[in-house]
Tab-separated table of N, CA and C in Angstrom:
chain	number	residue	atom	x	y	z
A	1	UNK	N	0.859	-1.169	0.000
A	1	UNK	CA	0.000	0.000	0.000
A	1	UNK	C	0.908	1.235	0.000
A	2	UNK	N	0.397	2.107	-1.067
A	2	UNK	CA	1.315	3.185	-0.868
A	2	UNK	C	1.084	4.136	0.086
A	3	UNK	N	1.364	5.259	0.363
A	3	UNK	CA	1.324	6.094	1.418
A	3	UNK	C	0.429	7.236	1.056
A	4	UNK	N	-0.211	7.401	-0.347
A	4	UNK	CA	-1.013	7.850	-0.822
A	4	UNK	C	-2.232	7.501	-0.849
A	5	UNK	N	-2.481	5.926	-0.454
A	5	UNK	CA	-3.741	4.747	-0.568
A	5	UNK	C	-3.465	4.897	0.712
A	6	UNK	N	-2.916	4.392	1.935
A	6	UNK	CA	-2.807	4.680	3.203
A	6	UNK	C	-3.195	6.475	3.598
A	7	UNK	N	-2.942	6.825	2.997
A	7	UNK	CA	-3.380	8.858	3.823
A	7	UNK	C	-4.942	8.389	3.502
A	8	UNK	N	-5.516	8.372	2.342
A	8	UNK	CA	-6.914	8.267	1.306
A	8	UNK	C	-7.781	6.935	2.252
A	9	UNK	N	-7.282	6.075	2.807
A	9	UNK	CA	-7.444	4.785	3.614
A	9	UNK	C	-7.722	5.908	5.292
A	10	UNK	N	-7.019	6.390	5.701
A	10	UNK	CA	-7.007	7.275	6.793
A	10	UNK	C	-8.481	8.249	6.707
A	11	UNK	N	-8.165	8.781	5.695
A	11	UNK	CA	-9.562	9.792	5.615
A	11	UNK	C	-10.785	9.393	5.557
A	12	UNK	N	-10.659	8.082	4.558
A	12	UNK	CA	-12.138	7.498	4.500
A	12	UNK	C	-12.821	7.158	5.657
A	13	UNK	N	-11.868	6.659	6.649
A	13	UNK	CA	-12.030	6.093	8.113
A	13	UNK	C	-12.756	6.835	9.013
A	14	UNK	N	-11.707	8.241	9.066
A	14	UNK	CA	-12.451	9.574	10.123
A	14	UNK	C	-13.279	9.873	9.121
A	15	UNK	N	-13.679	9.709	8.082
A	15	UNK	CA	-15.027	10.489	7.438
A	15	UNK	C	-16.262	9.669	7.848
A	16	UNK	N	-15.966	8.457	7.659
A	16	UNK	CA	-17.224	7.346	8.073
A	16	UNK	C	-17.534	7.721	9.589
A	17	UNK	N	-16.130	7.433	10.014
A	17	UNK	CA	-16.542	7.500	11.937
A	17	UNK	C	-17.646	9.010	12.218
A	18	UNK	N	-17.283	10.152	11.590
A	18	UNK	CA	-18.303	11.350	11.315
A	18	UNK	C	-19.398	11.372	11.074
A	19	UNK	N	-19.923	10.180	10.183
A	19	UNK	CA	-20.825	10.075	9.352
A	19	UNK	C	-21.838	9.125	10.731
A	20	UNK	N	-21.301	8.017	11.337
A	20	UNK	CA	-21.667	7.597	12.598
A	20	UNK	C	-21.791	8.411	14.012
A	21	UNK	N	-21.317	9.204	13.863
A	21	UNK	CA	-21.487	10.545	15.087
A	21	UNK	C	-22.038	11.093	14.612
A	22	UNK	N	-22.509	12.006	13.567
A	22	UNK	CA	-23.713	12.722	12.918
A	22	UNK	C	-24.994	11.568	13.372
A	23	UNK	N	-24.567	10.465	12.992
A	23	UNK	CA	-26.119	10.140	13.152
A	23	UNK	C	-26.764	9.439	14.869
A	24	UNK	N	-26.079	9.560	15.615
A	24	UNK	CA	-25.942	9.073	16.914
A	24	UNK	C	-26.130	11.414	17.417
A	25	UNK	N	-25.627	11.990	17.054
A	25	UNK	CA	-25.758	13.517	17.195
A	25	UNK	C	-27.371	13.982	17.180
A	26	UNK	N	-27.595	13.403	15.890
A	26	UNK	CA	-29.018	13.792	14.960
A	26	UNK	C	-30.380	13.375	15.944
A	27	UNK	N	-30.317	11.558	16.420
A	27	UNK	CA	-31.511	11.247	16.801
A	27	UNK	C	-31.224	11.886	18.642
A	28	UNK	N	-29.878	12.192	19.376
A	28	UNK	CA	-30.191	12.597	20.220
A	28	UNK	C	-30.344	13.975	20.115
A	29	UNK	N	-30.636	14.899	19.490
A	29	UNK	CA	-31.099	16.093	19.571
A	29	UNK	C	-32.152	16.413	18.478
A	30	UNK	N	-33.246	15.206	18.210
A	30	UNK	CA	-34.126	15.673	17.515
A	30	UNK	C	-33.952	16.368	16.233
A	31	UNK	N	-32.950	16.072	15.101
A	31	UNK	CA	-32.217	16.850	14.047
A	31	UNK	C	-33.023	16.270	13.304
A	32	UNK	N	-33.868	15.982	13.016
A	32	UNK	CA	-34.957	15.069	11.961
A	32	UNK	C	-33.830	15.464	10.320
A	33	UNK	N	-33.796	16.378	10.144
A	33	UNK	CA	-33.864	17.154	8.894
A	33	UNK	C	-32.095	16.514	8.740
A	34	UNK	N	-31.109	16.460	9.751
A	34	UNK	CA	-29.802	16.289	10.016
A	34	UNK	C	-29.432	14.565	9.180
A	35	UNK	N	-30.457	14.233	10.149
A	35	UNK	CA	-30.534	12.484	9.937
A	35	UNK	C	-30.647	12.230	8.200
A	36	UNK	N	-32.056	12.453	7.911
A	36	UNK	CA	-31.633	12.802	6.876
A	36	UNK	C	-31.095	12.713	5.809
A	37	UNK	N	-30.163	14.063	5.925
A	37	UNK	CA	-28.974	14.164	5.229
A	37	UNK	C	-27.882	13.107	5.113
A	38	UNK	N	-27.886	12.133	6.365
A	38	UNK	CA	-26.905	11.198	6.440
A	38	UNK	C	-26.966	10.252	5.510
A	39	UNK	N	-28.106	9.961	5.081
A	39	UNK	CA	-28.550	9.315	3.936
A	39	UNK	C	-28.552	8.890	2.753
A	40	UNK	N	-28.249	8.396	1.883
A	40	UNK	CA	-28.186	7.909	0.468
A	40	UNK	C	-29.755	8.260	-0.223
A	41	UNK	N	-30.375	8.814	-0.955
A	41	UNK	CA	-31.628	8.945	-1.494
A	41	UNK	C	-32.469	7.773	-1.201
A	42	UNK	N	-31.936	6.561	-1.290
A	42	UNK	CA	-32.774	5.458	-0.964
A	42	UNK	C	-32.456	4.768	0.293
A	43	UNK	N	-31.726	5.358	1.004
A	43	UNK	CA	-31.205	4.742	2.338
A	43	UNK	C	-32.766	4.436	3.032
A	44	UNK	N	-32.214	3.325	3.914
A	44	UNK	CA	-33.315	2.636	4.949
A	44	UNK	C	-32.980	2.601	6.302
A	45	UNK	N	-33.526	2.275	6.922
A	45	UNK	CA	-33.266	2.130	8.331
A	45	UNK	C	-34.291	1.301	8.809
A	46	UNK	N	-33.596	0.160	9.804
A	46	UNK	CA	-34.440	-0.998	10.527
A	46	UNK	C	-34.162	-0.948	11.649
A	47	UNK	N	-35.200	-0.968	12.802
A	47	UNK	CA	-35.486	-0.501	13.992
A	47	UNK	C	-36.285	-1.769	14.833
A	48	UNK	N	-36.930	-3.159	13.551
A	48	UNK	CA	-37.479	-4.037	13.860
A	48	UNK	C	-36.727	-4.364	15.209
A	49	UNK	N	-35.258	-4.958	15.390
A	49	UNK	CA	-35.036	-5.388	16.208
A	49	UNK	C	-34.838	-4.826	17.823
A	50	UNK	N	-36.123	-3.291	17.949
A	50	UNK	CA	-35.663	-2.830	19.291
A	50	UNK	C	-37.233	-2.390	19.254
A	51	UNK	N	-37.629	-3.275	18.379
A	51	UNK	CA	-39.558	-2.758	18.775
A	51	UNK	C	-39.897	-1.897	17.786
A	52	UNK	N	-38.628	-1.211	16.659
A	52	UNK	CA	-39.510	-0.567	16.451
A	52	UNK	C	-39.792	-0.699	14.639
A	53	UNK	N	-40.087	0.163	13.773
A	53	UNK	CA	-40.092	0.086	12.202
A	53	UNK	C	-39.034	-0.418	10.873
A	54	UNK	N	-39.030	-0.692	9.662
A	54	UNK	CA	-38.134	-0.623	8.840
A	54	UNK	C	-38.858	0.637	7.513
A	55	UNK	N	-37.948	0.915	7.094
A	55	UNK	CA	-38.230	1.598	5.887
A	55	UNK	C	-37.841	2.715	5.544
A	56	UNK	N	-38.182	3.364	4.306
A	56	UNK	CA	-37.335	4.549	4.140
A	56	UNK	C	-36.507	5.944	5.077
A	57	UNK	N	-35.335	5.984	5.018
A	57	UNK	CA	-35.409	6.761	5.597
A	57	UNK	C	-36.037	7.798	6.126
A	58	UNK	N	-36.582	8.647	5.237
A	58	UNK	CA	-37.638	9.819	5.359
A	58	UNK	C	-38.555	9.205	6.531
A	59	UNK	N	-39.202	8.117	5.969
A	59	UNK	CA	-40.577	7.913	6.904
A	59	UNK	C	-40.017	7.527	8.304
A	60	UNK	N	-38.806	6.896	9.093
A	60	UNK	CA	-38.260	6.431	10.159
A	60	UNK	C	-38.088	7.639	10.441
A	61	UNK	N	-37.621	8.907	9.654
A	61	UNK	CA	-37.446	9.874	10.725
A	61	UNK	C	-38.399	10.292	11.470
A	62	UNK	N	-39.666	10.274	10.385
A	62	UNK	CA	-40.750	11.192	11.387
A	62	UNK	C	-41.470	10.056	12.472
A	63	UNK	N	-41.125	8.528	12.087
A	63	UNK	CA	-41.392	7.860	13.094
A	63	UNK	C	-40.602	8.430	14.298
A	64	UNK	N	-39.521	8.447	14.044
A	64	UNK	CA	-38.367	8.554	15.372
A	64	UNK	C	-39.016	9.999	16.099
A	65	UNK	N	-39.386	10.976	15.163
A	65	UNK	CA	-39.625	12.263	15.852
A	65	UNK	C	-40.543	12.071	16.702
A	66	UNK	N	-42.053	11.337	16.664
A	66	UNK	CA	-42.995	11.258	17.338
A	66	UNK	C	-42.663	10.496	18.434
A	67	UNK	N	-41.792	9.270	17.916
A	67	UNK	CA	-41.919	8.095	19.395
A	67	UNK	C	-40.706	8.959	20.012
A	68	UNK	N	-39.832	9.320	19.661
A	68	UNK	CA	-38.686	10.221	20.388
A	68	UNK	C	-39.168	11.687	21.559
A	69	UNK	N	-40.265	12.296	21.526
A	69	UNK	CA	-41.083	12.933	21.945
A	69	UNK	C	-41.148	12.427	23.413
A	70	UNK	N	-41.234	10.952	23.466
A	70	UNK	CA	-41.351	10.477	25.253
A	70	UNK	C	-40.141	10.612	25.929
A	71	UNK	N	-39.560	10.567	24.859
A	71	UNK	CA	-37.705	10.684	25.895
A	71	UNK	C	-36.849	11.618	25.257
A	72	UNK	N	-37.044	13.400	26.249
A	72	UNK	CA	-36.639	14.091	25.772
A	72	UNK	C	-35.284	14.646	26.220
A	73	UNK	N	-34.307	13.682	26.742
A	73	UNK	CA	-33.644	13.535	27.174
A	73	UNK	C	-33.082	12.196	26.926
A	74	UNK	N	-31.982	12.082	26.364
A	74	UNK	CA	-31.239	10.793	25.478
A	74	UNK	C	-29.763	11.200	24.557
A	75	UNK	N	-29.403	9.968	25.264
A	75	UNK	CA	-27.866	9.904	24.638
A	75	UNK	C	-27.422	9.164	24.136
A	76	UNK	N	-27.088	8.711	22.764
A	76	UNK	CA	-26.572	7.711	22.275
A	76	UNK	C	-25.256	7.656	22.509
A	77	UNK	N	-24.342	6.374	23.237
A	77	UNK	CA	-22.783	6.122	22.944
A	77	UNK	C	-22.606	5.414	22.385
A	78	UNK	N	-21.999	5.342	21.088
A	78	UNK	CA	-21.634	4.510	19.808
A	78	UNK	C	-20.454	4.399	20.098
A	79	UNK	N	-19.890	3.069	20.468
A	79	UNK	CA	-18.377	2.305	20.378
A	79	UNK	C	-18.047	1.288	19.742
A	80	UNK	N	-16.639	0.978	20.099
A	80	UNK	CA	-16.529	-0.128	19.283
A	80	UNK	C	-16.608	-0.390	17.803
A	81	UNK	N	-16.086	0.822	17.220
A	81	UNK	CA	-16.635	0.591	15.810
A	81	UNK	C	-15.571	-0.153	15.418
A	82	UNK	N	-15.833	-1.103	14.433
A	82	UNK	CA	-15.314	-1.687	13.235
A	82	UNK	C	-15.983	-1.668	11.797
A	83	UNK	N	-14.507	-0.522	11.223
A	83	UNK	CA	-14.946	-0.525	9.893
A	83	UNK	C	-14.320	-1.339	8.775
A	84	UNK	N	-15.433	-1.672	7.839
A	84	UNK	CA	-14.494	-2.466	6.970
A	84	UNK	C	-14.647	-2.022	5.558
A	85	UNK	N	-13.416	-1.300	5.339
A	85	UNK	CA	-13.854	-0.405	3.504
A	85	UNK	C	-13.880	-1.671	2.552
A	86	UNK	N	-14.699	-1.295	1.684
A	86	UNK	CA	-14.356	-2.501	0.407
A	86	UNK	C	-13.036	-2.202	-0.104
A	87	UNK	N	-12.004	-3.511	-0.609
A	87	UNK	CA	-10.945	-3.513	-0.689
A	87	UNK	C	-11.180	-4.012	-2.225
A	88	UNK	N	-10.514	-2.899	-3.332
A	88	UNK	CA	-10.375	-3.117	-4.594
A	88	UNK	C	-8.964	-3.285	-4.898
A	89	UNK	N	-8.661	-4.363	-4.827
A	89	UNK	CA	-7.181	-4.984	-4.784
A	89	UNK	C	-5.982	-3.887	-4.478
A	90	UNK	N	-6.061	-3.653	-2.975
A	90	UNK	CA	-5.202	-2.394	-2.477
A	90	UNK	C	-5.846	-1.170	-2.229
A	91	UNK	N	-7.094	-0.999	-2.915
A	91	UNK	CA	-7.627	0.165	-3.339
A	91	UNK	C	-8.548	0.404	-2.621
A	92	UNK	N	-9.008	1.359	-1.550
A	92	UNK	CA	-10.372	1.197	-0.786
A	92	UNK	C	-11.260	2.001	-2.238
A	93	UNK	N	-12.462	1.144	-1.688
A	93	UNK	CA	-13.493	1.187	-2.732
A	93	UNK	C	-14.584	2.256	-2.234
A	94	UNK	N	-16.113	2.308	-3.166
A	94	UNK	CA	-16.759	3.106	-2.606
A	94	UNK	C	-18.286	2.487	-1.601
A	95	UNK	N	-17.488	1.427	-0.838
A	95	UNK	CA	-18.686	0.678	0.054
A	95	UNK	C	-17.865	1.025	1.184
A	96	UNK	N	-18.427	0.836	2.633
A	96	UNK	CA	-17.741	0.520	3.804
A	96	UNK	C	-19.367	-0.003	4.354
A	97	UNK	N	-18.789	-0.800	5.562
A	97	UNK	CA	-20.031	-1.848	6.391
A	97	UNK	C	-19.264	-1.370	8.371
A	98	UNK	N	-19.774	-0.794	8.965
A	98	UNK	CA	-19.159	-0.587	9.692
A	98	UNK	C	-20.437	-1.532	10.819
A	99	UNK	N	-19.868	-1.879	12.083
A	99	UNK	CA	-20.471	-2.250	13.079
A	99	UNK	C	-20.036	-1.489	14.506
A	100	UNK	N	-20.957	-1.302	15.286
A	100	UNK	CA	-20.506	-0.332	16.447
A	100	UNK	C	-21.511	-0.704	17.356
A	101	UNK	N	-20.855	-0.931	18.358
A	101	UNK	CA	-22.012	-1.073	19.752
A	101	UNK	C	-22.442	-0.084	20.424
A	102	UNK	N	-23.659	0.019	20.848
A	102	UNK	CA	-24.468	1.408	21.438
A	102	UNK	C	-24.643	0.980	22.642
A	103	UNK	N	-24.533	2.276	23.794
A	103	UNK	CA	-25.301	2.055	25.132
A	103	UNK	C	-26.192	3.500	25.013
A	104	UNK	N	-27.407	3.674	25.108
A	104	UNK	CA	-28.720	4.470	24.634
A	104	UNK	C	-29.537	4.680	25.836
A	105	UNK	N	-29.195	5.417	27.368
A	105	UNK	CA	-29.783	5.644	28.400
A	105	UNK	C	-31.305	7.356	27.578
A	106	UNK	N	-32.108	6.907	28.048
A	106	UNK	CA	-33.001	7.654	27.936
A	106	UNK	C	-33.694	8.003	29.146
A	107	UNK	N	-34.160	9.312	29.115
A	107	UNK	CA	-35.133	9.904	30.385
A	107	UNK	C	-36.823	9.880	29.824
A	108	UNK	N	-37.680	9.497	30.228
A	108	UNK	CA	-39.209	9.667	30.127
A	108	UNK	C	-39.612	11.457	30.329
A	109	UNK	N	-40.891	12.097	29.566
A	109	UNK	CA	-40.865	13.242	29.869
A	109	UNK	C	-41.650	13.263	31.191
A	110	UNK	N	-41.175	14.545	32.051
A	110	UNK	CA	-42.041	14.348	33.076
A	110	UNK	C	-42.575	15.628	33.595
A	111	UNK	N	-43.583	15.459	34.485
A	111	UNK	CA	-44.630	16.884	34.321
A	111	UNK	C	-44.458	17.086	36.004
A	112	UNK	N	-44.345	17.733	36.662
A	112	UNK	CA	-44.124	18.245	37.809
A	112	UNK	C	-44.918	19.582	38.016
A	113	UNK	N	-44.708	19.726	39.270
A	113	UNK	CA	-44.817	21.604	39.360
A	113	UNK	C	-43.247	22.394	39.495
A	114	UNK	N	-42.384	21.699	39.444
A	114	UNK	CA	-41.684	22.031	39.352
A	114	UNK	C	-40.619	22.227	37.609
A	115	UNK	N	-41.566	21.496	36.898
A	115	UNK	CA	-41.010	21.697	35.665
A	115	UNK	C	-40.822	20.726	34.622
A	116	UNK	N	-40.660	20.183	33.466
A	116	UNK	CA	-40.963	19.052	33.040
A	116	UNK	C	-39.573	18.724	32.961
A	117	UNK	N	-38.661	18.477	33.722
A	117	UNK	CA	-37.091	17.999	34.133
A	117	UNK	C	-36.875	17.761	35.310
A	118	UNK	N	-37.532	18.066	36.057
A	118	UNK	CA	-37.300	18.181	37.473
A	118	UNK	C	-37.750	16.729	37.782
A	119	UNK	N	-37.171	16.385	39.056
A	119	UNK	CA	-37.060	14.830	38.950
A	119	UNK	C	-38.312	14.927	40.860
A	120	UNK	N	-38.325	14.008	41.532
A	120	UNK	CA	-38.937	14.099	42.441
A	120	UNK	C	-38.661	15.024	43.370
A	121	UNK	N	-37.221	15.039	43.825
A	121	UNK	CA	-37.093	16.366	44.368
A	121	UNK	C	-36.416	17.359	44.090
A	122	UNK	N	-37.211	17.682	43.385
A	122	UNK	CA	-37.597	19.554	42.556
A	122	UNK	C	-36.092	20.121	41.521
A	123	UNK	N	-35.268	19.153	42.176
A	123	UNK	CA	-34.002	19.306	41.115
A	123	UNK	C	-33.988	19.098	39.318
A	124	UNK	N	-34.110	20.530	38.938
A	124	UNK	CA	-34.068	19.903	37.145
A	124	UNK	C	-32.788	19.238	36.529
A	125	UNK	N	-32.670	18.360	35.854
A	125	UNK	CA	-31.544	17.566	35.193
A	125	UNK	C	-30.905	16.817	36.583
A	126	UNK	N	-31.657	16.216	36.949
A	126	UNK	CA	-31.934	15.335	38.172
A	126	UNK	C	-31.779	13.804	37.979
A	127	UNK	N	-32.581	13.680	37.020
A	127	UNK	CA	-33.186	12.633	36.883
A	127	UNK	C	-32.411	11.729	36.230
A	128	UNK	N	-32.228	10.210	36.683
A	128	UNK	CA	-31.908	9.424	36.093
A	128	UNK	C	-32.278	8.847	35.138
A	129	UNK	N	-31.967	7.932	34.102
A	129	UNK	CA	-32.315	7.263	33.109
A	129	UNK	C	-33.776	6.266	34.011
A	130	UNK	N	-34.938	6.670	32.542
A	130	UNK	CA	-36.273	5.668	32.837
A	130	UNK	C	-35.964	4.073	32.231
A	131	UNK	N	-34.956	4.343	30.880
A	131	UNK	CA	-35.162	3.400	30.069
A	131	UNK	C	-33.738	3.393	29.724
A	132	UNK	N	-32.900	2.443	30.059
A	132	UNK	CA	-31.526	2.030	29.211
A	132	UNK	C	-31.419	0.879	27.911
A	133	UNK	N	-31.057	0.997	26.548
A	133	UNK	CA	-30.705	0.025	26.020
A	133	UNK	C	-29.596	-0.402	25.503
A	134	UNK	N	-29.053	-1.099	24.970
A	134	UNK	CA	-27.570	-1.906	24.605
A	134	UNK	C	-27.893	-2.592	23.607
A	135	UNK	N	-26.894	-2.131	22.624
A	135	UNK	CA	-26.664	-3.444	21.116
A	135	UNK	C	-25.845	-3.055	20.183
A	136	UNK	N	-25.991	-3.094	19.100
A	136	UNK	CA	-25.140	-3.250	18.365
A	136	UNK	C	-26.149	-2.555	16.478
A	137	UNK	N	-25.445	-1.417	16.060
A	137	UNK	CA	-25.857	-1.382	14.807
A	137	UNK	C	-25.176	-1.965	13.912
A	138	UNK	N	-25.486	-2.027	12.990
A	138	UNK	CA	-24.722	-2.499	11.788
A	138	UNK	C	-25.208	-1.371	10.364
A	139	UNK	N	-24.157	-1.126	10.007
A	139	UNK	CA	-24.471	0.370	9.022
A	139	UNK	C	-23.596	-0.391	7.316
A	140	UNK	N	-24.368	-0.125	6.292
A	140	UNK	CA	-23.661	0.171	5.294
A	140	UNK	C	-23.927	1.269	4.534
A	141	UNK	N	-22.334	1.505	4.171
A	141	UNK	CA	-22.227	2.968	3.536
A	141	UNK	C	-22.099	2.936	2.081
A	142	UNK	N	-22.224	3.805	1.717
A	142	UNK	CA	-22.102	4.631	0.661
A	142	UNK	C	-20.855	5.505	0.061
A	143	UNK	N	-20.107	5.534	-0.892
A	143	UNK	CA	-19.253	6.799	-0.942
A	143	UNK	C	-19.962	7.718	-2.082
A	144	UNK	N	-20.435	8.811	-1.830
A	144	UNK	CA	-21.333	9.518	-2.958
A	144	UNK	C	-20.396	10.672	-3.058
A	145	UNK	N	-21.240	11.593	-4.133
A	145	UNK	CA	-19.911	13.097	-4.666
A	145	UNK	C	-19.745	13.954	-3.329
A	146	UNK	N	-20.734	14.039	-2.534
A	146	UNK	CA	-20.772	15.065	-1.271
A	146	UNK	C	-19.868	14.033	0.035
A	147	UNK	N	-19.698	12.924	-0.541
A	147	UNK	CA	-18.814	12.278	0.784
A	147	UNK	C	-19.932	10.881	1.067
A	148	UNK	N	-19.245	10.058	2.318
A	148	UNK	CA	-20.260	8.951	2.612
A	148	UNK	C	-21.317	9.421	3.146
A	149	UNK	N	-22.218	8.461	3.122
A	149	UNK	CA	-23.780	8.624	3.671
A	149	UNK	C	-23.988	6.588	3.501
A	150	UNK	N	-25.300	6.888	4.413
A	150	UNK	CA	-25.323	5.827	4.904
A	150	UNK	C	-26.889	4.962	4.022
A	151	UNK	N	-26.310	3.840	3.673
A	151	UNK	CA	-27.426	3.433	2.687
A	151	UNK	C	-28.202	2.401	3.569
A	152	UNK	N	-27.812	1.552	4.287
A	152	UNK	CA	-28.506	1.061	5.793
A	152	UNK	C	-28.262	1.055	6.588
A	153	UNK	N	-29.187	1.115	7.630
A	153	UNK	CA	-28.749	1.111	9.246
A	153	UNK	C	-29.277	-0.067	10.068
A	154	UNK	N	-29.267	-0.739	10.816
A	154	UNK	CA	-30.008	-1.866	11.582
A	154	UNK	C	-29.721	-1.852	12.726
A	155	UNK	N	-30.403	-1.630	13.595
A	155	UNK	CA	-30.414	-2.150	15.362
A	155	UNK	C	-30.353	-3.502	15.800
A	156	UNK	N	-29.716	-3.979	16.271
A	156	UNK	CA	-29.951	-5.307	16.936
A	156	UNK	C	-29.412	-5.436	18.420
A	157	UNK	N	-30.981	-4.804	18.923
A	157	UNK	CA	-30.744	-4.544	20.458
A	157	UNK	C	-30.754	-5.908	21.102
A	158	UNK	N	-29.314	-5.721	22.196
A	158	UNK	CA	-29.530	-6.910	23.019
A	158	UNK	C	-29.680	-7.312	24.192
A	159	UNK	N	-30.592	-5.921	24.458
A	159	UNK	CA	-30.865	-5.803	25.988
A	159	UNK	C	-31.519	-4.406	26.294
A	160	UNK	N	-32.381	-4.606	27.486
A	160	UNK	CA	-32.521	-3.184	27.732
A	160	UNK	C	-33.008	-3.324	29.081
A	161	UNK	N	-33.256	-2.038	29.939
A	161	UNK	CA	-33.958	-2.081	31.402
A	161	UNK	C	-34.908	-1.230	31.164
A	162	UNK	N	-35.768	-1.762	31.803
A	162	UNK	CA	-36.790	-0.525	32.434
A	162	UNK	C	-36.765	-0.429	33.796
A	163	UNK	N	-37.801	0.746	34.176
A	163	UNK	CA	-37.642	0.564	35.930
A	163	UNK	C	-38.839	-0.547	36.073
């Protein structure tokens, strides 16, 4: 590998890993429009395996916006990634398949007199996680003219708590 395919091998890497923090960024701050963008025109997203939808991107977002509404407070941590570029004999290609494990603590909204954050006692940003989950996505990418975007996404949650 030359050192020119190695720099170009480097970039593709932190561009993807970006492209996975944009979208772990997007659904925890409600970016509907962000998400999106992360997208390939025909990109999909499958949610079957955590309860929830498959299908076009577009339509999962505004799913996500409504069911996302109960937990307005949420953090996705995406680790563990392993990416794997398509390899055109030396040559990274224009696919990558990356896998990354999530831990996804969420807060329930809550109504008080003290405020809809405020946890039992009266402290806002108080409150602990209602709902934790754990798993693993699996993403394939895209390399398009504006950079990667993501042509599927899949959840395969393997665990979660409630209280």
């Amino acid at each position: 590998m030359t050192q020119r395919v190695a720099l170009a091998t480097v970039l593709d890497r932190l561009a993807i890993d970006a492209v996975i923090t944009g979208y772990a960024v997007a659904v925890d701050d409600g970016a509907w429009s962000d998400y999106g963008a992360l997208f390939t025109p025909d990109g999909r997203a499958d949610y079957r395996g955590a309860g929830g939808m498959e299908g076009p991107a577009d339509e999962v977002a505004r799913w996500l916006e409504e069911t996302m509404r109960l937990f307005p407070v949420r953090q996705h941590l995406i680790v563990n990634r392993r990416i794997d570029l398509e390899d055109l004999g030396g040559y990274t290609g224009d696919r990558a398949e990356v896998r990354a494990d999530y831990l996804n603590p969420m807060c329930l909204a809550r109504r008080t007199a003290s405020g809809p954050d405020a946890d039992t006692s009266g402290k806002a940003g108080a409150a602990t996680p209602d709902f934790v989950t754990g798993g693993r996505y699996t993403f394939a990418l895209h390399r398009a003219e504006a950079g990667w975007l993501i042509r599927t996404v899949t959840v395969h949650e393997k665990w979660r708590r409630t209280p």
